[in-house]
PDB file of C-alpha atoms in Angstrom:
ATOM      1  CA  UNK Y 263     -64.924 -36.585  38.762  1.00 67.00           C
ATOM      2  CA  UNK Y 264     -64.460 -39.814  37.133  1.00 82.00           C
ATOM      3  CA  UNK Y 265     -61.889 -40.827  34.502  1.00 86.00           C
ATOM      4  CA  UNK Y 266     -62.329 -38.588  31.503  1.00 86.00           C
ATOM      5  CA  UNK Y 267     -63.628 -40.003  28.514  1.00 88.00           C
ATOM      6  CA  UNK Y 268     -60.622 -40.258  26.108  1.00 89.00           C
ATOM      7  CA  UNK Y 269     -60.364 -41.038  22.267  1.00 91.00           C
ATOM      8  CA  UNK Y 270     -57.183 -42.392  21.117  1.00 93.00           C
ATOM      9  CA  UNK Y 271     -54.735 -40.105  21.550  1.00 91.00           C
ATOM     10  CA  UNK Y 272     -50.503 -39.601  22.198  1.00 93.00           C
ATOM     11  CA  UNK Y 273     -50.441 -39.069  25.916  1.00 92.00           C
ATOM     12  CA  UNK Y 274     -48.551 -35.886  26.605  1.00 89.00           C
ATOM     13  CA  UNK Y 275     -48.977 -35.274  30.100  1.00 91.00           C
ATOM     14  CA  UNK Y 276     -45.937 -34.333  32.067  1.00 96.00           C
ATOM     15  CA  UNK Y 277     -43.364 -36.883  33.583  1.00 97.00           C
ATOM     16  CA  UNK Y 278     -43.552 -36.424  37.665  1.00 97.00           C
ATOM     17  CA  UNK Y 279     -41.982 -38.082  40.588  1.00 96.00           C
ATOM     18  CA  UNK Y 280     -44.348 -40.108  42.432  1.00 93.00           C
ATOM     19  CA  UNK Y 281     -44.326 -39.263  45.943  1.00 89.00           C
ATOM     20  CA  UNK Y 282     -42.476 -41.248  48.133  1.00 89.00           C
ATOM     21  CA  UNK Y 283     -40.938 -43.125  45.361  1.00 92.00           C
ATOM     22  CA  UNK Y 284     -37.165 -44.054  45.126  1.00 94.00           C
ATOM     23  CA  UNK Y 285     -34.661 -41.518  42.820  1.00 95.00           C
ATOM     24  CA  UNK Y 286     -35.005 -41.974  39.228  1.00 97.00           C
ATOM     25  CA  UNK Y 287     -38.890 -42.797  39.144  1.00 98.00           C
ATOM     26  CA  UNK Y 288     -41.236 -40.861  37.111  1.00 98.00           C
ATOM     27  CA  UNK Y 289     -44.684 -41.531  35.691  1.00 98.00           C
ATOM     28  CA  UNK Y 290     -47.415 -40.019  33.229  1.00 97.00           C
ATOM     29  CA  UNK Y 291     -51.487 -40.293  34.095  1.00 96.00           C
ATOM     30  CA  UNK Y 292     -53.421 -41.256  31.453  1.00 96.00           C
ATOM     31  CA  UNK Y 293     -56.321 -41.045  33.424  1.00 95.00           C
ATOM     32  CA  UNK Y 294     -57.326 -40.371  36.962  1.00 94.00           C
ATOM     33  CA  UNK Y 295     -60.366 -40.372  39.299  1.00 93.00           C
ATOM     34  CA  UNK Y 296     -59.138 -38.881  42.442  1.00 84.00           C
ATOM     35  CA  UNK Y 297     -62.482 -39.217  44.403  1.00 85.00           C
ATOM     36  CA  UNK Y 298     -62.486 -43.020  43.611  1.00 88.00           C
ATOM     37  CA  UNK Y 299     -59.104 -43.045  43.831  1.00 88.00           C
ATOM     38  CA  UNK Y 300     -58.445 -45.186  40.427  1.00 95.00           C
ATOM     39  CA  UNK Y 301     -55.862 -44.430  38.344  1.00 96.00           C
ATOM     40  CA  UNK Y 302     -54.235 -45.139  35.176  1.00 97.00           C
ATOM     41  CA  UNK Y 303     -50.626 -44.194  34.388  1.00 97.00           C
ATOM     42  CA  UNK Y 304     -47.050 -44.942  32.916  1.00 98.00           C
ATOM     43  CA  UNK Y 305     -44.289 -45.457  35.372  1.00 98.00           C
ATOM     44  CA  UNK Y 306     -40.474 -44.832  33.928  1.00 98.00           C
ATOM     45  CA  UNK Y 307     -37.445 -46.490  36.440  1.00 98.00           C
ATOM     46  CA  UNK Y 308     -34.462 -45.037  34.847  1.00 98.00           C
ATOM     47  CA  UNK Y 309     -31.403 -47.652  34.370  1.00 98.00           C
ATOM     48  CA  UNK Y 310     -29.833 -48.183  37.752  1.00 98.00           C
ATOM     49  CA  UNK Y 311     -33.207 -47.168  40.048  1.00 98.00           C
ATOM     50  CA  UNK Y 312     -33.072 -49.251  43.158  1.00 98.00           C
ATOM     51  CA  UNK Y 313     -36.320 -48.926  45.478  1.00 97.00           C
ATOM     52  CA  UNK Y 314     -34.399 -50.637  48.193  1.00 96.00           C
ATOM     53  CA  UNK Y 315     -34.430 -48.156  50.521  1.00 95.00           C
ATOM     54  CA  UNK Y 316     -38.375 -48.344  50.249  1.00 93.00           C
ATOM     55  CA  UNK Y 317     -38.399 -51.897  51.576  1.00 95.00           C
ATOM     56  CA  UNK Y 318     -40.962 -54.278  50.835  1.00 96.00           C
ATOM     57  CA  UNK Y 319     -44.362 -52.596  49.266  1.00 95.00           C
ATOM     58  CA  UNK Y 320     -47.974 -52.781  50.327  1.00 96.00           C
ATOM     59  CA  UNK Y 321     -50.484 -50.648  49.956  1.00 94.00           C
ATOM     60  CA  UNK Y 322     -54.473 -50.759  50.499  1.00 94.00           C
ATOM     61  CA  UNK Y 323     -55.601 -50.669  47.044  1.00 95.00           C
ATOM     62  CA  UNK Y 324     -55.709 -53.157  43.929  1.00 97.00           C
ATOM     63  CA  UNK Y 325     -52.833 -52.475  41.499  1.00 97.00           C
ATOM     64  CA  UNK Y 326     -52.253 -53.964  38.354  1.00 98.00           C
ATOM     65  CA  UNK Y 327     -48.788 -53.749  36.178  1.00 98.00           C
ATOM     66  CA  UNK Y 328     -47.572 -54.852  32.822  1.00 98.00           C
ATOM     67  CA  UNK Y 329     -44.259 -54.356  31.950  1.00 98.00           C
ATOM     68  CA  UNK Y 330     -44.037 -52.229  28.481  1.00 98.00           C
ATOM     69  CA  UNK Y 331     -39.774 -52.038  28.041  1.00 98.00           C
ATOM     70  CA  UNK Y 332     -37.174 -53.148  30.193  1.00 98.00           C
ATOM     71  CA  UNK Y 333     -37.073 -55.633  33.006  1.00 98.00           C
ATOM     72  CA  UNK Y 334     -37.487 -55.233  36.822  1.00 97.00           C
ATOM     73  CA  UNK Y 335     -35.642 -57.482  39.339  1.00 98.00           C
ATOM     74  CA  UNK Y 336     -37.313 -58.492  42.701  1.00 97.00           C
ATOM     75  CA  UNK Y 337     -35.042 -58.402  45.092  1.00 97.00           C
ATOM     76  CA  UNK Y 338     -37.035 -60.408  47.545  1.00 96.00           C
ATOM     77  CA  UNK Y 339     -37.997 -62.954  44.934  1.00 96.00           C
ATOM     78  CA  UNK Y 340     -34.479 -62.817  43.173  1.00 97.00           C
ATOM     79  CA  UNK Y 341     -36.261 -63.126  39.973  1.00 98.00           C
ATOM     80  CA  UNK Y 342     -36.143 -60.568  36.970  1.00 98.00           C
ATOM     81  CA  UNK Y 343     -39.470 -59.949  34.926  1.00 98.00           C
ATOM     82  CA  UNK Y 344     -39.328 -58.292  31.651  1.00 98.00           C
ATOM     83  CA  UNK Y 345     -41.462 -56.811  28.808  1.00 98.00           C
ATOM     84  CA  UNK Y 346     -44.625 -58.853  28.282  1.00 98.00           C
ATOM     85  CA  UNK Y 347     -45.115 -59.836  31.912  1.00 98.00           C
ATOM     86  CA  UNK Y 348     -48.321 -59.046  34.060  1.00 98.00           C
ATOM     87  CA  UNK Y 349     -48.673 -58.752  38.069  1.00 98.00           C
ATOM     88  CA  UNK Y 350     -52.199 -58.228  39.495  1.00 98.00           C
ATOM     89  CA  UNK Y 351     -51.612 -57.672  43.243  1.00 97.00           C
ATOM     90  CA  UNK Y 352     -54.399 -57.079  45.862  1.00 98.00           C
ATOM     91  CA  UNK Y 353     -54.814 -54.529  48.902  1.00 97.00           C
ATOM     92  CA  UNK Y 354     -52.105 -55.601  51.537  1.00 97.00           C
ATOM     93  CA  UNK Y 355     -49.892 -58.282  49.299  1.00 97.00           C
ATOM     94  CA  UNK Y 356     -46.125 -57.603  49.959  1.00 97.00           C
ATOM     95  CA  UNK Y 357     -43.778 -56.717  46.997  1.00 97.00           C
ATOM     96  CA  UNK Y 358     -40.879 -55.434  45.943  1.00 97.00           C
ATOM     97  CA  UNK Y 359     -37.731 -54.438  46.410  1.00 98.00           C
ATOM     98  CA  UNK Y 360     -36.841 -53.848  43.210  1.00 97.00           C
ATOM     99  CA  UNK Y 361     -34.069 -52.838  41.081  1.00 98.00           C
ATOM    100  CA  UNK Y 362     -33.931 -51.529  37.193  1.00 98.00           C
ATOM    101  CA  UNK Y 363     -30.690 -52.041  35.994  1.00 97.00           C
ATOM    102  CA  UNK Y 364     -31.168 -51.485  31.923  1.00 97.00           C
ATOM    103  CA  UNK Y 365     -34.530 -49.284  33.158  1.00 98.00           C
ATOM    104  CA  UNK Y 366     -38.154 -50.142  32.554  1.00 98.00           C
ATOM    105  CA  UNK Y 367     -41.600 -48.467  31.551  1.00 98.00           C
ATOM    106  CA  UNK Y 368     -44.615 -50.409  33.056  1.00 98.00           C
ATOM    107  CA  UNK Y 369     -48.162 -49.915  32.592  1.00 98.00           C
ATOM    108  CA  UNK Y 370     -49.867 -49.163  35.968  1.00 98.00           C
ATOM    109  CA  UNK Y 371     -53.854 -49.354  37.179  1.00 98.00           C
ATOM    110  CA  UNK Y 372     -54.874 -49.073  40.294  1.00 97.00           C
ATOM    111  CA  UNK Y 373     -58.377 -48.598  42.384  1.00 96.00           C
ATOM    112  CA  UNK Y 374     -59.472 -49.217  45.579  1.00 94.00           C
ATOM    113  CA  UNK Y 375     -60.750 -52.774  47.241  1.00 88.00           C
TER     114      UNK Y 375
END
């Protein structure tokens, strides 16, 4: 089924732990397509989440992210990106660590290549 058509609305879908996902991550969908695989949520890192344990991310699908509150520090990187900032990462493209210290709440869209 593809992404429901949705009006504007206050998103009230419950907060779940993505799976796989380091302690203290949660997110919302706003909207999903499962058979395409796209997706459209709200991910919450509570203060002090550290994906380390996780290693370095890559995955096989395009994922987009803006950061709505907070800040997230790359480990890898050793750079911190707060609210306002964008990342548009293709299928395969390494990322992460990451650490939340003061938390964060990031836009998230992802489909497949």
């Amino acid at each position: 089924m593809p992404k429901p058509e949705l009006e504007f609305h206050l998103p009230a879908g419950p907060w779940t732990a993505p799976q796989n996902a380091a302690p203290g991550v949660a997110e919302r969908v706003l909207a999903e397509d499962a058979r395409r695989a796209r997706r459209t949520v709200l991910v919450r890192w509570d203060p002090g989440t550290d994906s380390s344990a996780q290693g370095v991310a890559r995955h096989a699908f395009w994922e987009e992210v803006y950061i709505l509150d907070g800040a997230l520090h790359d480990l890898t990187l050793d750079e911190t990106f707060a609210r306002g900032t964008y990342a548009c990462r293709p299928p395969g493209m390494p990322h992460g660590p990451w650490t939340a210290p003061e938390g964060v709440t990031m836009l998230v869209i992802t489909y497949p290549d």
